[in-house]
Coordinates of C-alpha atoms in Angstrom, one line a residue:
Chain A
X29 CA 0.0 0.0 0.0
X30 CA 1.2 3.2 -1.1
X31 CA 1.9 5.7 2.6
X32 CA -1.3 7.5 3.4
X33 CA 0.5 11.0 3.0
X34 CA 2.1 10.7 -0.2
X35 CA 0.5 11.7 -4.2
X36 CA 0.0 8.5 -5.6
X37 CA -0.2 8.6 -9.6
X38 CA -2.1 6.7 -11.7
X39 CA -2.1 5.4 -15.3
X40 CA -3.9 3.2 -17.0
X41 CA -3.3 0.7 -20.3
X42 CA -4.4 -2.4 -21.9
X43 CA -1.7 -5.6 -21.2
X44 CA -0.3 -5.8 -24.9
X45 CA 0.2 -9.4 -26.8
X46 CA 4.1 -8.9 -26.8
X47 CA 4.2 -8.8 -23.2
X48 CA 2.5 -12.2 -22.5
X49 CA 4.5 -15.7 -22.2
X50 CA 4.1 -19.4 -22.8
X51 CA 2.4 -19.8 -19.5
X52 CA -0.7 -17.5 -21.2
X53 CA 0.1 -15.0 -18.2
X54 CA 2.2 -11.4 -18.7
X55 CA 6.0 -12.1 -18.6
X56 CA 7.7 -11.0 -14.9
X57 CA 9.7 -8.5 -16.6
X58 CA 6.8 -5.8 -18.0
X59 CA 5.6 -5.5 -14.9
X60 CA 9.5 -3.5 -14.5
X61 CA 8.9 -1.6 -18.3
X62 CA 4.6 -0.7 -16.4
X63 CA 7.4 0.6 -13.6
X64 CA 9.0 2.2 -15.7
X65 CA 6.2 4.0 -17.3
X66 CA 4.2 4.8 -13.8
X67 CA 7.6 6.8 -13.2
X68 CA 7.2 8.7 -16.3
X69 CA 3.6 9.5 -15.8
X70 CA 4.3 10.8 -12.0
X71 CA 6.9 13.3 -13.7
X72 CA 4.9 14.5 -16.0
X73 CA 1.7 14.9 -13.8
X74 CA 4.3 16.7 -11.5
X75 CA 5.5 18.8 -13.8
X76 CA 9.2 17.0 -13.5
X77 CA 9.2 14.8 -16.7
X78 CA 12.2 12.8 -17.0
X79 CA 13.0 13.6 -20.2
X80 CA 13.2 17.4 -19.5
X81 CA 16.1 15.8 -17.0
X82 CA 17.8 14.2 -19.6
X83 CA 17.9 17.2 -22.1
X84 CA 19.9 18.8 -19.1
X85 CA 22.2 16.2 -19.0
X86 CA 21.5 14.1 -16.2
X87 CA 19.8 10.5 -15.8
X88 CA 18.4 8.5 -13.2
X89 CA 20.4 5.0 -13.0
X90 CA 18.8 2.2 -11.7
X91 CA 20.7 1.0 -8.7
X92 CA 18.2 -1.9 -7.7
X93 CA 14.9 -3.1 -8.2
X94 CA 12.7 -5.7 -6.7
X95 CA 9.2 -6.8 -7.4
X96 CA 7.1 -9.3 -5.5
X97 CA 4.0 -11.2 -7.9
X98 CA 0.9 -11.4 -6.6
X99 CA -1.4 -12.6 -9.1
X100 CA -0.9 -12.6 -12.7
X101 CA -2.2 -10.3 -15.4
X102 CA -3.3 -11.2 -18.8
X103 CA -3.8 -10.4 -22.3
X104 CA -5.7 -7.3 -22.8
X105 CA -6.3 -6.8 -19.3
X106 CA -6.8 -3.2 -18.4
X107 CA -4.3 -2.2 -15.6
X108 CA -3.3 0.8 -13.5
X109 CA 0.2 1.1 -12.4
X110 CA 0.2 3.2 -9.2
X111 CA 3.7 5.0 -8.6
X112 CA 5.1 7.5 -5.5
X113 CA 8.5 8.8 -4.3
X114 CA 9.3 6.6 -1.1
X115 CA 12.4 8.3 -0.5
X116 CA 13.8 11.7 -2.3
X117 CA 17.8 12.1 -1.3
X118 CA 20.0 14.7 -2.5
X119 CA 21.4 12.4 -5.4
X120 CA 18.8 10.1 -5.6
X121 CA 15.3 9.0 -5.1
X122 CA 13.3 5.4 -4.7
X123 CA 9.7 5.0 -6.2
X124 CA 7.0 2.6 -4.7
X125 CA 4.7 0.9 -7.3
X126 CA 1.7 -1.0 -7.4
X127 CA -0.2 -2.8 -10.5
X128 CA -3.7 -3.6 -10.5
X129 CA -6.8 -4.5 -12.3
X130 CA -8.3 -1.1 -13.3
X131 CA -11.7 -2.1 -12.9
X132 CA -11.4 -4.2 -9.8
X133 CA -8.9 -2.8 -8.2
X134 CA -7.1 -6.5 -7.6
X135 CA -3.3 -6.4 -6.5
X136 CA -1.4 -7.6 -8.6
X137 CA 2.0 -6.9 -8.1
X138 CA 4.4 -4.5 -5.8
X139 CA 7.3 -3.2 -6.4
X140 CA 10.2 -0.4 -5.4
X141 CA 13.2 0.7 -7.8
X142 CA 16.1 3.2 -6.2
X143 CA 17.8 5.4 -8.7
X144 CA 20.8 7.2 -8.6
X145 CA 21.1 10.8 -10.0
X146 CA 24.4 10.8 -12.8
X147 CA 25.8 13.0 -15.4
X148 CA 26.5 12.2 -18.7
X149 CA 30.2 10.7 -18.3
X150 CA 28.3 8.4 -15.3
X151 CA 29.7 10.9 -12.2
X152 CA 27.2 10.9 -9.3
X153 CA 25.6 14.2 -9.1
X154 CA 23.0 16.3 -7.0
X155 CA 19.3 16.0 -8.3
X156 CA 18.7 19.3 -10.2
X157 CA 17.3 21.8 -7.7
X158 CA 14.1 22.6 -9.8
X159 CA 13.4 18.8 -10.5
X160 CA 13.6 17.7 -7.1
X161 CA 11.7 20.4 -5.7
X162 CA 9.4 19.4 -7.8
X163 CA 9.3 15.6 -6.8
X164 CA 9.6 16.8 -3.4
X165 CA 5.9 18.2 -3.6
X166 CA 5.0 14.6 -3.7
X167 CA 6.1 13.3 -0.6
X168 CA 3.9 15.3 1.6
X169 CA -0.1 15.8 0.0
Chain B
X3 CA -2.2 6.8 -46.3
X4 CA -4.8 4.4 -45.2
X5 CA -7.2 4.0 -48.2
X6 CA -10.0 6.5 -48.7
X7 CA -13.1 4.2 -48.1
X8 CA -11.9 2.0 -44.6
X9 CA -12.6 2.8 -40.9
X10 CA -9.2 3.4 -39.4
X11 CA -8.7 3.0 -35.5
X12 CA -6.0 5.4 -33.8
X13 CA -4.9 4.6 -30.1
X14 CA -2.1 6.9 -28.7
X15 CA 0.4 6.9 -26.2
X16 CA 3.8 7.8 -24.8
X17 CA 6.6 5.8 -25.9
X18 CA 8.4 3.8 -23.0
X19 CA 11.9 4.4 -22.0
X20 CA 12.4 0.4 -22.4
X21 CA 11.6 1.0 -26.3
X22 CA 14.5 3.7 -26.9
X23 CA 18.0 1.9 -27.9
X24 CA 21.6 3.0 -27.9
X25 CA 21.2 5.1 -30.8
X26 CA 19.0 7.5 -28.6
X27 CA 15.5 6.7 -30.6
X28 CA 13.0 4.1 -30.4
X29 CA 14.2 0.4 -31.4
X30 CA 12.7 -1.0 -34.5
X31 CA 11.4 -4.1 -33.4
X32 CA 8.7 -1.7 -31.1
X33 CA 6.9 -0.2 -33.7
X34 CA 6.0 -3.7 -34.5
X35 CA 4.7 -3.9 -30.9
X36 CA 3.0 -0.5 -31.2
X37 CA 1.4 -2.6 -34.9
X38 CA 0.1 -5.4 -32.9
X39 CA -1.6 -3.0 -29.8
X40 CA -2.7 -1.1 -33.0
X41 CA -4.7 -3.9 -34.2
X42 CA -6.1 -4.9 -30.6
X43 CA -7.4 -1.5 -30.0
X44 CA -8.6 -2.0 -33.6
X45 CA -10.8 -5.4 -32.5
X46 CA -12.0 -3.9 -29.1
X47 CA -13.4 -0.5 -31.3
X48 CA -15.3 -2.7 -33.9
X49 CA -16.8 -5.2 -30.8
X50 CA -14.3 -8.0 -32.2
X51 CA -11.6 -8.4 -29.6
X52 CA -9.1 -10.5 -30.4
X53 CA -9.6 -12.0 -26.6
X54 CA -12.4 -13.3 -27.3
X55 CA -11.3 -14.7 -30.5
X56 CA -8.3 -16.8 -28.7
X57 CA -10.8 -17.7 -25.9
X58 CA -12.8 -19.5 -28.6
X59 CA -9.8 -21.4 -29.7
X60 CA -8.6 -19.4 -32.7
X61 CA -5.9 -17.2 -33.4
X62 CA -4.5 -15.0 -36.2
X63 CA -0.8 -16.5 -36.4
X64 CA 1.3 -13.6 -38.2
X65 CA 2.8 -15.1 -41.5
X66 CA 4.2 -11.7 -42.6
X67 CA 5.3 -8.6 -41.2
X68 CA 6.6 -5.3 -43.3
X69 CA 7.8 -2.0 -41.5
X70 CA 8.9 1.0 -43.5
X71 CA 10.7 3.6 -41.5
X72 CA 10.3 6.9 -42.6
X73 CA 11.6 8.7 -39.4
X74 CA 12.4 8.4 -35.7
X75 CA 10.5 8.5 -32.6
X76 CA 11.8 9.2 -29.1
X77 CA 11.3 8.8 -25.5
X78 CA 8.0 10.4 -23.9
X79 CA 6.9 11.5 -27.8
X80 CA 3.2 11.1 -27.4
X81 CA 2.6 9.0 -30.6
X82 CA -0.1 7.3 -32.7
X83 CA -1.0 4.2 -34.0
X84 CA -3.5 4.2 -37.1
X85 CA -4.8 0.5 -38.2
X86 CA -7.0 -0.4 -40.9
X87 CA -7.8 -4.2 -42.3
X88 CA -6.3 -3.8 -45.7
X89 CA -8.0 -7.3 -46.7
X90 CA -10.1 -9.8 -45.5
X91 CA -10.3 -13.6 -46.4
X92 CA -12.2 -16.6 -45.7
X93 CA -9.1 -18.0 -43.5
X94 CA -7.1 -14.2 -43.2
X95 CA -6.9 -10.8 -42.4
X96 CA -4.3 -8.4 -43.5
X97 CA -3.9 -4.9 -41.3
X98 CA -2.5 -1.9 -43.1
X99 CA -0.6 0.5 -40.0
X100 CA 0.9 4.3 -39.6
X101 CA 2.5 5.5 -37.2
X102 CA 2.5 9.0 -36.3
X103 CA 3.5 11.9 -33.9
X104 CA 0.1 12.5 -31.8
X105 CA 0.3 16.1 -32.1
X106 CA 2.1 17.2 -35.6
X107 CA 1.3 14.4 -37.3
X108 CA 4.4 13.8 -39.0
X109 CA 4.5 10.3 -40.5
X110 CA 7.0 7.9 -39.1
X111 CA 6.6 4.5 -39.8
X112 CA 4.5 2.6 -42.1
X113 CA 3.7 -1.1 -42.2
X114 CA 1.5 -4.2 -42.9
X115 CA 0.8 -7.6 -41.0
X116 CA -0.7 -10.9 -42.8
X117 CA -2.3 -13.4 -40.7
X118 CA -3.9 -16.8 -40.8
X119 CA -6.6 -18.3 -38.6
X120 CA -5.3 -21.3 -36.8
X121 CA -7.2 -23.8 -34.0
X122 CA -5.5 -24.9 -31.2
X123 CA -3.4 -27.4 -32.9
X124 CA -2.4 -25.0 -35.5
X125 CA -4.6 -26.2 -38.2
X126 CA -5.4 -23.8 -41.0
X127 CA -9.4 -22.9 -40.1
X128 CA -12.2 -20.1 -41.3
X129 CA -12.1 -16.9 -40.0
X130 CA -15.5 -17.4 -36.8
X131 CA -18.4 -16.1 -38.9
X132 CA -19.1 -13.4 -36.2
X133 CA -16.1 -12.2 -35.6
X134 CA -15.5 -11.9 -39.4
X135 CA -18.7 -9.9 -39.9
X136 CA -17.5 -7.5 -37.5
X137 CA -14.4 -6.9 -38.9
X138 CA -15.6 -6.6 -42.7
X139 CA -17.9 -3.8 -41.4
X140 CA -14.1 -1.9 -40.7
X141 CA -13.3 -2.9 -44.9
X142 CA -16.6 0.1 -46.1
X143 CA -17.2 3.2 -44.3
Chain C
X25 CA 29.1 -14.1 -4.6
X26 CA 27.5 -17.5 -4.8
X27 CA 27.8 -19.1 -1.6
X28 CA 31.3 -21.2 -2.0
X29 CA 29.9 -24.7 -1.5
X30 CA 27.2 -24.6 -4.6
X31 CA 27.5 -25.5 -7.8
X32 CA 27.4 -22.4 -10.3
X33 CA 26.4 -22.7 -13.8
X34 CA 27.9 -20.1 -16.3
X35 CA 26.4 -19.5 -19.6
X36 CA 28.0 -15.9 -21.4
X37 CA 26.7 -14.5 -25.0
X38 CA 26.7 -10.8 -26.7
X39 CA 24.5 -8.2 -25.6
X40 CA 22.2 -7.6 -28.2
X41 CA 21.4 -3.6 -29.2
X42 CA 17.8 -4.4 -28.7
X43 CA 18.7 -4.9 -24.9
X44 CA 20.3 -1.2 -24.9
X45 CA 18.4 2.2 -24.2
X46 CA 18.4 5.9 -24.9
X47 CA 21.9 6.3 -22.2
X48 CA 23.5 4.2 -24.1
X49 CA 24.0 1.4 -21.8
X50 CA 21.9 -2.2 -21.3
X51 CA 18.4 -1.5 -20.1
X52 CA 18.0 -2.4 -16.6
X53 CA 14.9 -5.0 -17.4
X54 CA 17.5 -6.8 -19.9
X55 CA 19.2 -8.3 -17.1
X56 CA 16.2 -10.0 -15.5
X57 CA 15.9 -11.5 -18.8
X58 CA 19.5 -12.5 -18.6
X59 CA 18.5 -14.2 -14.6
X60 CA 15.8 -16.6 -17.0
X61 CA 18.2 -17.5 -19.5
X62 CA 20.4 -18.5 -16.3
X63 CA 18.3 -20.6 -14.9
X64 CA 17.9 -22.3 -18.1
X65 CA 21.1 -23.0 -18.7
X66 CA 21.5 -24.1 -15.0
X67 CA 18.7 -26.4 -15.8
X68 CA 20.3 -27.9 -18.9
X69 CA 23.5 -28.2 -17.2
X70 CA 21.9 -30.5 -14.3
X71 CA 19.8 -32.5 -16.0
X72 CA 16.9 -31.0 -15.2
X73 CA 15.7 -28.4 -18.0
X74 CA 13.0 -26.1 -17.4
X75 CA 10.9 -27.0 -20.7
X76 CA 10.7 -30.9 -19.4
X77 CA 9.1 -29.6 -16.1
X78 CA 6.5 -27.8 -18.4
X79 CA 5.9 -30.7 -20.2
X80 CA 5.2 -32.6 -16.9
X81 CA 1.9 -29.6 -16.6
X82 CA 4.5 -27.7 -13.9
X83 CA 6.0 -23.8 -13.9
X84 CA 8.2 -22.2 -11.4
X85 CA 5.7 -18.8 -10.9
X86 CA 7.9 -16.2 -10.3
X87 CA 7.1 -14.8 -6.9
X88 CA 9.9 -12.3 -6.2
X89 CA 12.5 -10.5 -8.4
X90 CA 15.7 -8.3 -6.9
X91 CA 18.6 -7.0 -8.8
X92 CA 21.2 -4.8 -7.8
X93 CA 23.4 -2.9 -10.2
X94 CA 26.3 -2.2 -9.8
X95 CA 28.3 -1.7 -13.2
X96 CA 26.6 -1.1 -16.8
X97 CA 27.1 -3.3 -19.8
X98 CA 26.9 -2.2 -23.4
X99 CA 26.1 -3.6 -26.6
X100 CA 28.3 -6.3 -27.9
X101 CA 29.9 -6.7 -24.7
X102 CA 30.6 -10.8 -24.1
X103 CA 28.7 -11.3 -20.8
X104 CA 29.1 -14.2 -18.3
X105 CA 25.7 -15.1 -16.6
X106 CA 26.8 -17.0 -13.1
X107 CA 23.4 -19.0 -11.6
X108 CA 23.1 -21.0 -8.5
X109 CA 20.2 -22.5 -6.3
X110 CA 20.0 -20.2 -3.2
X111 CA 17.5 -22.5 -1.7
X112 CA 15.2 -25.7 -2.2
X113 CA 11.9 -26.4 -0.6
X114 CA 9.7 -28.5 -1.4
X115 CA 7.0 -26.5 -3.3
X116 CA 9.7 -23.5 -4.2
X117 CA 12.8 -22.6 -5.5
X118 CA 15.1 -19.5 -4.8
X119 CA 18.2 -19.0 -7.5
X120 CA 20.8 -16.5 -7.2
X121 CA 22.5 -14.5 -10.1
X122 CA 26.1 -12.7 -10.7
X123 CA 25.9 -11.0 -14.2
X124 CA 29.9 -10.2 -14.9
X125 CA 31.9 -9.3 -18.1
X126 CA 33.3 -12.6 -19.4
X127 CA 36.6 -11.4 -19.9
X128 CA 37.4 -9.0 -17.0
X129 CA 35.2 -10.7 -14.8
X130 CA 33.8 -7.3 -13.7
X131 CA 31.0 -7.6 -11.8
X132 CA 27.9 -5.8 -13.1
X133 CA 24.5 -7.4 -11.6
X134 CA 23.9 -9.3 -9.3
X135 CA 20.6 -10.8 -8.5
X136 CA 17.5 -13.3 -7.0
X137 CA 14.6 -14.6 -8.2
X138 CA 12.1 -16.8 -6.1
X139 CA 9.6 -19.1 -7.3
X140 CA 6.7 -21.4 -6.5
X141 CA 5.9 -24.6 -8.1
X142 CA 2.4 -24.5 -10.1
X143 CA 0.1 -26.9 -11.8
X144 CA -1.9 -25.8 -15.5
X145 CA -4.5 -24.4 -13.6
X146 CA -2.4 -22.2 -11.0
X147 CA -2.4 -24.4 -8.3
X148 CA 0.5 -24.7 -5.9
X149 CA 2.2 -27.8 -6.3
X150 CA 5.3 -30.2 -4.5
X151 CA 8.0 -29.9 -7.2
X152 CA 7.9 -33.1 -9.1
X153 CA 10.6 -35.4 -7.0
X154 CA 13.2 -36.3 -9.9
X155 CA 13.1 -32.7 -10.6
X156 CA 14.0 -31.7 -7.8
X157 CA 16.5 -34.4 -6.5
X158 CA 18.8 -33.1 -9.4
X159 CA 18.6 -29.3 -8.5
X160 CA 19.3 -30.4 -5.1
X161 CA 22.6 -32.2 -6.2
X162 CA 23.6 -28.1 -7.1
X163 CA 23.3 -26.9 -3.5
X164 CA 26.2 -29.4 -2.0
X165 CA 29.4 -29.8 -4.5
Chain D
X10 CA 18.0 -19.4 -50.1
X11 CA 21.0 -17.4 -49.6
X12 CA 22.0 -16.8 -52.7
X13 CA 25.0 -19.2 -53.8
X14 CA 27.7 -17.3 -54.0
X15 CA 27.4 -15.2 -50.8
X16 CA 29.5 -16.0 -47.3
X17 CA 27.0 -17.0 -44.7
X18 CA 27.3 -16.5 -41.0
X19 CA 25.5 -18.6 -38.7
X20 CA 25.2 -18.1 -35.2
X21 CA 23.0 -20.7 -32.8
X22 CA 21.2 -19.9 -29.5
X23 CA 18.5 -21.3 -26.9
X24 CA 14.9 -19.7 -27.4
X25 CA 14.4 -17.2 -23.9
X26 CA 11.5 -18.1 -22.0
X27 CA 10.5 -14.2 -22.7
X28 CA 10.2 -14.5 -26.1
X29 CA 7.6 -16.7 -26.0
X30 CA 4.2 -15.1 -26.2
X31 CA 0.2 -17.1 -24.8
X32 CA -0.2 -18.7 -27.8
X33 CA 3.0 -21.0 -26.4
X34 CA 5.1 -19.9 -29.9
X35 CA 7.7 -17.6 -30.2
X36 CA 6.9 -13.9 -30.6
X37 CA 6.5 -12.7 -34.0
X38 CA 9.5 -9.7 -33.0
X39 CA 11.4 -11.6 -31.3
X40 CA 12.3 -13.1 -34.7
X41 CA 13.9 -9.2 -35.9
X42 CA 16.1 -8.8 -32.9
X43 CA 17.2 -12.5 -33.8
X44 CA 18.1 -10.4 -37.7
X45 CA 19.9 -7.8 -35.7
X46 CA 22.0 -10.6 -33.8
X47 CA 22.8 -12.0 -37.0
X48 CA 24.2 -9.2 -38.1
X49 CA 26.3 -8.4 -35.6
X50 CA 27.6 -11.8 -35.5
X51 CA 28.1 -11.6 -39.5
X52 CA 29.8 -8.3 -38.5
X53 CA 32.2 -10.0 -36.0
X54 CA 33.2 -12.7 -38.1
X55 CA 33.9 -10.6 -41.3
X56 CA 36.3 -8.6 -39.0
X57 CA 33.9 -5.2 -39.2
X58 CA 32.1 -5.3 -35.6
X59 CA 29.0 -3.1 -35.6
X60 CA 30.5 -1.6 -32.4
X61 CA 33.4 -0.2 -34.4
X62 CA 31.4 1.9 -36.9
X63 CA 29.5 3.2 -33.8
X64 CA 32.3 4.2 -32.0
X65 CA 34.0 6.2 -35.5
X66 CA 29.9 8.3 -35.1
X67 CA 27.7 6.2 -37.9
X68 CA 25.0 4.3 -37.5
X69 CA 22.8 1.8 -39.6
X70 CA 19.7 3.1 -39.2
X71 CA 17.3 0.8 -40.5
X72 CA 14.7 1.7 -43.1
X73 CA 12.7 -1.6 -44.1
X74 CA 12.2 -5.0 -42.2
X75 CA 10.4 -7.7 -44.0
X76 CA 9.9 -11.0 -41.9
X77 CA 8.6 -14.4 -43.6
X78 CA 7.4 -16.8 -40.9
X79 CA 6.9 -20.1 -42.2
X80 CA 6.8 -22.8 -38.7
X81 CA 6.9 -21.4 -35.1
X82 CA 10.1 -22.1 -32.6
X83 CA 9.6 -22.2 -28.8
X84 CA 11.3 -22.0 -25.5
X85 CA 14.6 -23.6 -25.3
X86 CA 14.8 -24.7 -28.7
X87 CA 18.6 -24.3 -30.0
X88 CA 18.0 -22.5 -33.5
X89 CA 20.3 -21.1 -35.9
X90 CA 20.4 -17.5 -37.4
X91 CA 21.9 -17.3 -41.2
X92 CA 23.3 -14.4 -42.2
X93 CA 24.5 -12.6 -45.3
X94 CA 24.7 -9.7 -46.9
X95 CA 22.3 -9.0 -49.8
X96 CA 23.4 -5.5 -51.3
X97 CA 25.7 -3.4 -51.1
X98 CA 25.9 0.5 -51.8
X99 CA 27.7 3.5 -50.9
X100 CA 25.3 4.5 -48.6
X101 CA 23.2 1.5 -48.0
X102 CA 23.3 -2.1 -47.3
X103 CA 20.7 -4.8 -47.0
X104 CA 21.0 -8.4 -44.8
X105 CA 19.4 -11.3 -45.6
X106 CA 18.7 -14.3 -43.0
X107 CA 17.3 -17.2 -42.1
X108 CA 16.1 -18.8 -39.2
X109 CA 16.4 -22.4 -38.7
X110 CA 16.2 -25.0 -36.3
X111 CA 20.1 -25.9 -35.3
X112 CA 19.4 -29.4 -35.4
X113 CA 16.9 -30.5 -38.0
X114 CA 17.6 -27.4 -39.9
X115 CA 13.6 -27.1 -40.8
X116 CA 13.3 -23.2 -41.8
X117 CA 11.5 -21.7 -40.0
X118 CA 11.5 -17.8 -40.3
X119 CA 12.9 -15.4 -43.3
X120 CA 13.5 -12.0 -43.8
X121 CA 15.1 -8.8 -44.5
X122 CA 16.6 -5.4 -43.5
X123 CA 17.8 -2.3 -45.2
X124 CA 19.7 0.3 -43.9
X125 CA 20.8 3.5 -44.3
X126 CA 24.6 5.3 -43.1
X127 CA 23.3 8.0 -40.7
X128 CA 26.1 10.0 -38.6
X129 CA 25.4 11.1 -35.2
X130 CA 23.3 14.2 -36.4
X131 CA 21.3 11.5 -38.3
X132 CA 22.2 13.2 -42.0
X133 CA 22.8 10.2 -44.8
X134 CA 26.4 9.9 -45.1
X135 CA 28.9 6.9 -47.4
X136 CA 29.6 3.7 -45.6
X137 CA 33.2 4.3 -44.3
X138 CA 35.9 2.5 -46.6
X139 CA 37.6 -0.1 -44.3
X140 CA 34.2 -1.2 -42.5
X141 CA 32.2 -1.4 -46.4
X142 CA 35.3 -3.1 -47.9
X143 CA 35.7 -5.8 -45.2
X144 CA 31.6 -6.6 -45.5
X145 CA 32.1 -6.3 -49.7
X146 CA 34.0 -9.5 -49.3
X147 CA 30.9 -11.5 -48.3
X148 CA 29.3 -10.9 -51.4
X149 CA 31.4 -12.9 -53.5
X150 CA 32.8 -16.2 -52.1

């Protein structure tokens, strides 16, 4: 569950074909890419879009990710991927996750990834100031 | 360009960071993806959801695939995906796909899937009568 | 490191550039993909392949994925993938992963994956015993 | 067929467990980033790594994919990736390939990319000399 005081985003999507497997269920690893996504959603809702912080030369590196499977999703399955900021440092910043059935609101999967802020020859680096203040609105609603 | 006289399905969305590749733009092979979620949202428009089709024990096996690139797409680009059924055949369906920039238009890729109906055993079968009445409605406006 | 009294399966290949993203480097979700290949190749390597336990109506349900990054890879780079059996129970499995550079032995990801035996219709299941009496010849040398 | 006279590169690999797809087969992309191994391997073994011309600032950006699919693979079969190049120009090239089972050789999948010489501003520049002369040699046995 995501904390009580913190914006929880939301997007929604259809499970596509590609990201199904041989057991007729969605493969382990899109649940990571609908991660992935949430993440990009919650910047841009916030104003903070990642790829604003990439035209300025910095990135977000994934320094770990875990993900723990509930129930499985499926083909064409309508899903919202629920994403916060557990943690904002001052060069770096974990997000929380949670997929579920749209409609039912079913839990299917949980998830946290920590990232690391770099620069574009890999040096660690300080979140930009205007990017993190932004994030930073999220942790307290 | 889509012929003139078909109903043509657009679904839009963001590209994912997992669909960029070293070269800074969006991988080839996931315009092919974006074809196929193109043709789903396709079905679930014209009440013929290719769910339901596979949960009846068919399935439209791809036996060709042809992507034109015309030019790139990039992270976060809010894009779409234009399908149309190009043909229709007792045991096949051929979609015609573009792919476009959501907001400028600008055409960037173009392509074509051929399929055949199989059964469960992947025997060669007819099109499910419903299901193909549906999707011939999409081949006049 | 894999615990120094199990046996560790190694199985390297090239990244491919479909595995890289817009920094340049190997997409973090790639790697979980490496884990699976892993396991496979742990699988061959005892006797015990994956694909036979499907046949038998069982899969290994992923219930938990955790990777930890700690160096990036890049397309074409020869990769060593490094699997063990963390732990053996008698309706689960837990494998460990080391993801180096073949050559330099660099380490780059390391990694765990848990999973729960399953029958076709999603049941929790013992692990079949032949199955699992050669994956637990990998936990003692 | 490759065409007689042309030097083929084949390079043989397990099917992933994530390129499977529900209907139990082998996604029908996961056959294009098999292409795109090919050619790097075919690039390897001609002595003109794709890597190299990356690193001197071009790219082969690819501008048509054709895929032929003719019997399905699936997990953990070991199939084999033929190679070769097609056409040649000053600006251009185009692969040819084949996918086959390693074993049986039963064909399985064909197709076909062409590519353009892009530099790192993404204008259309010549193939550089040493890189188009070492792949000129596979066109003539």
């Amino acid at each position: 569950m995501p904390p009580g005081d913190r914006f929880v985003a939301e997007t929604t999507f259809h499970v596509r074909y590609a990201e199904t497997d041989a057991m007729g269920i969605v493969h382990h690893t899109a649940y990571i890419v609908y991660f992935e996504e949430g993440r990009s959603h919650l910047g841009r809702v916030l104003g903070a879009p990642y790829a604003a912080l990439e035209e300025n030369g910095y990135s977000l590196a994934v320094s770990e990710v875990t993900a723990r499977y509930i129930a499985p999703a499926r083909y064409d399955q309508r899903i919202g991927i629920l994403t916060w900021v557990e943690d904002l440092r001052s060069r770096g910043v974990v997000f929380g996750y949670e997929v579920v059935d749209a409609e039912t609101r079913q839990l299917l999967v949980t998830g946290q990834t920590k990232h690391i802020c770099v620069d574009r020859h890999g040096q660690v680096r300080r979140l930009p100031g205007e990017w993190a203040n932004k994030m930073r609105r999220a942790l307290r609603l």
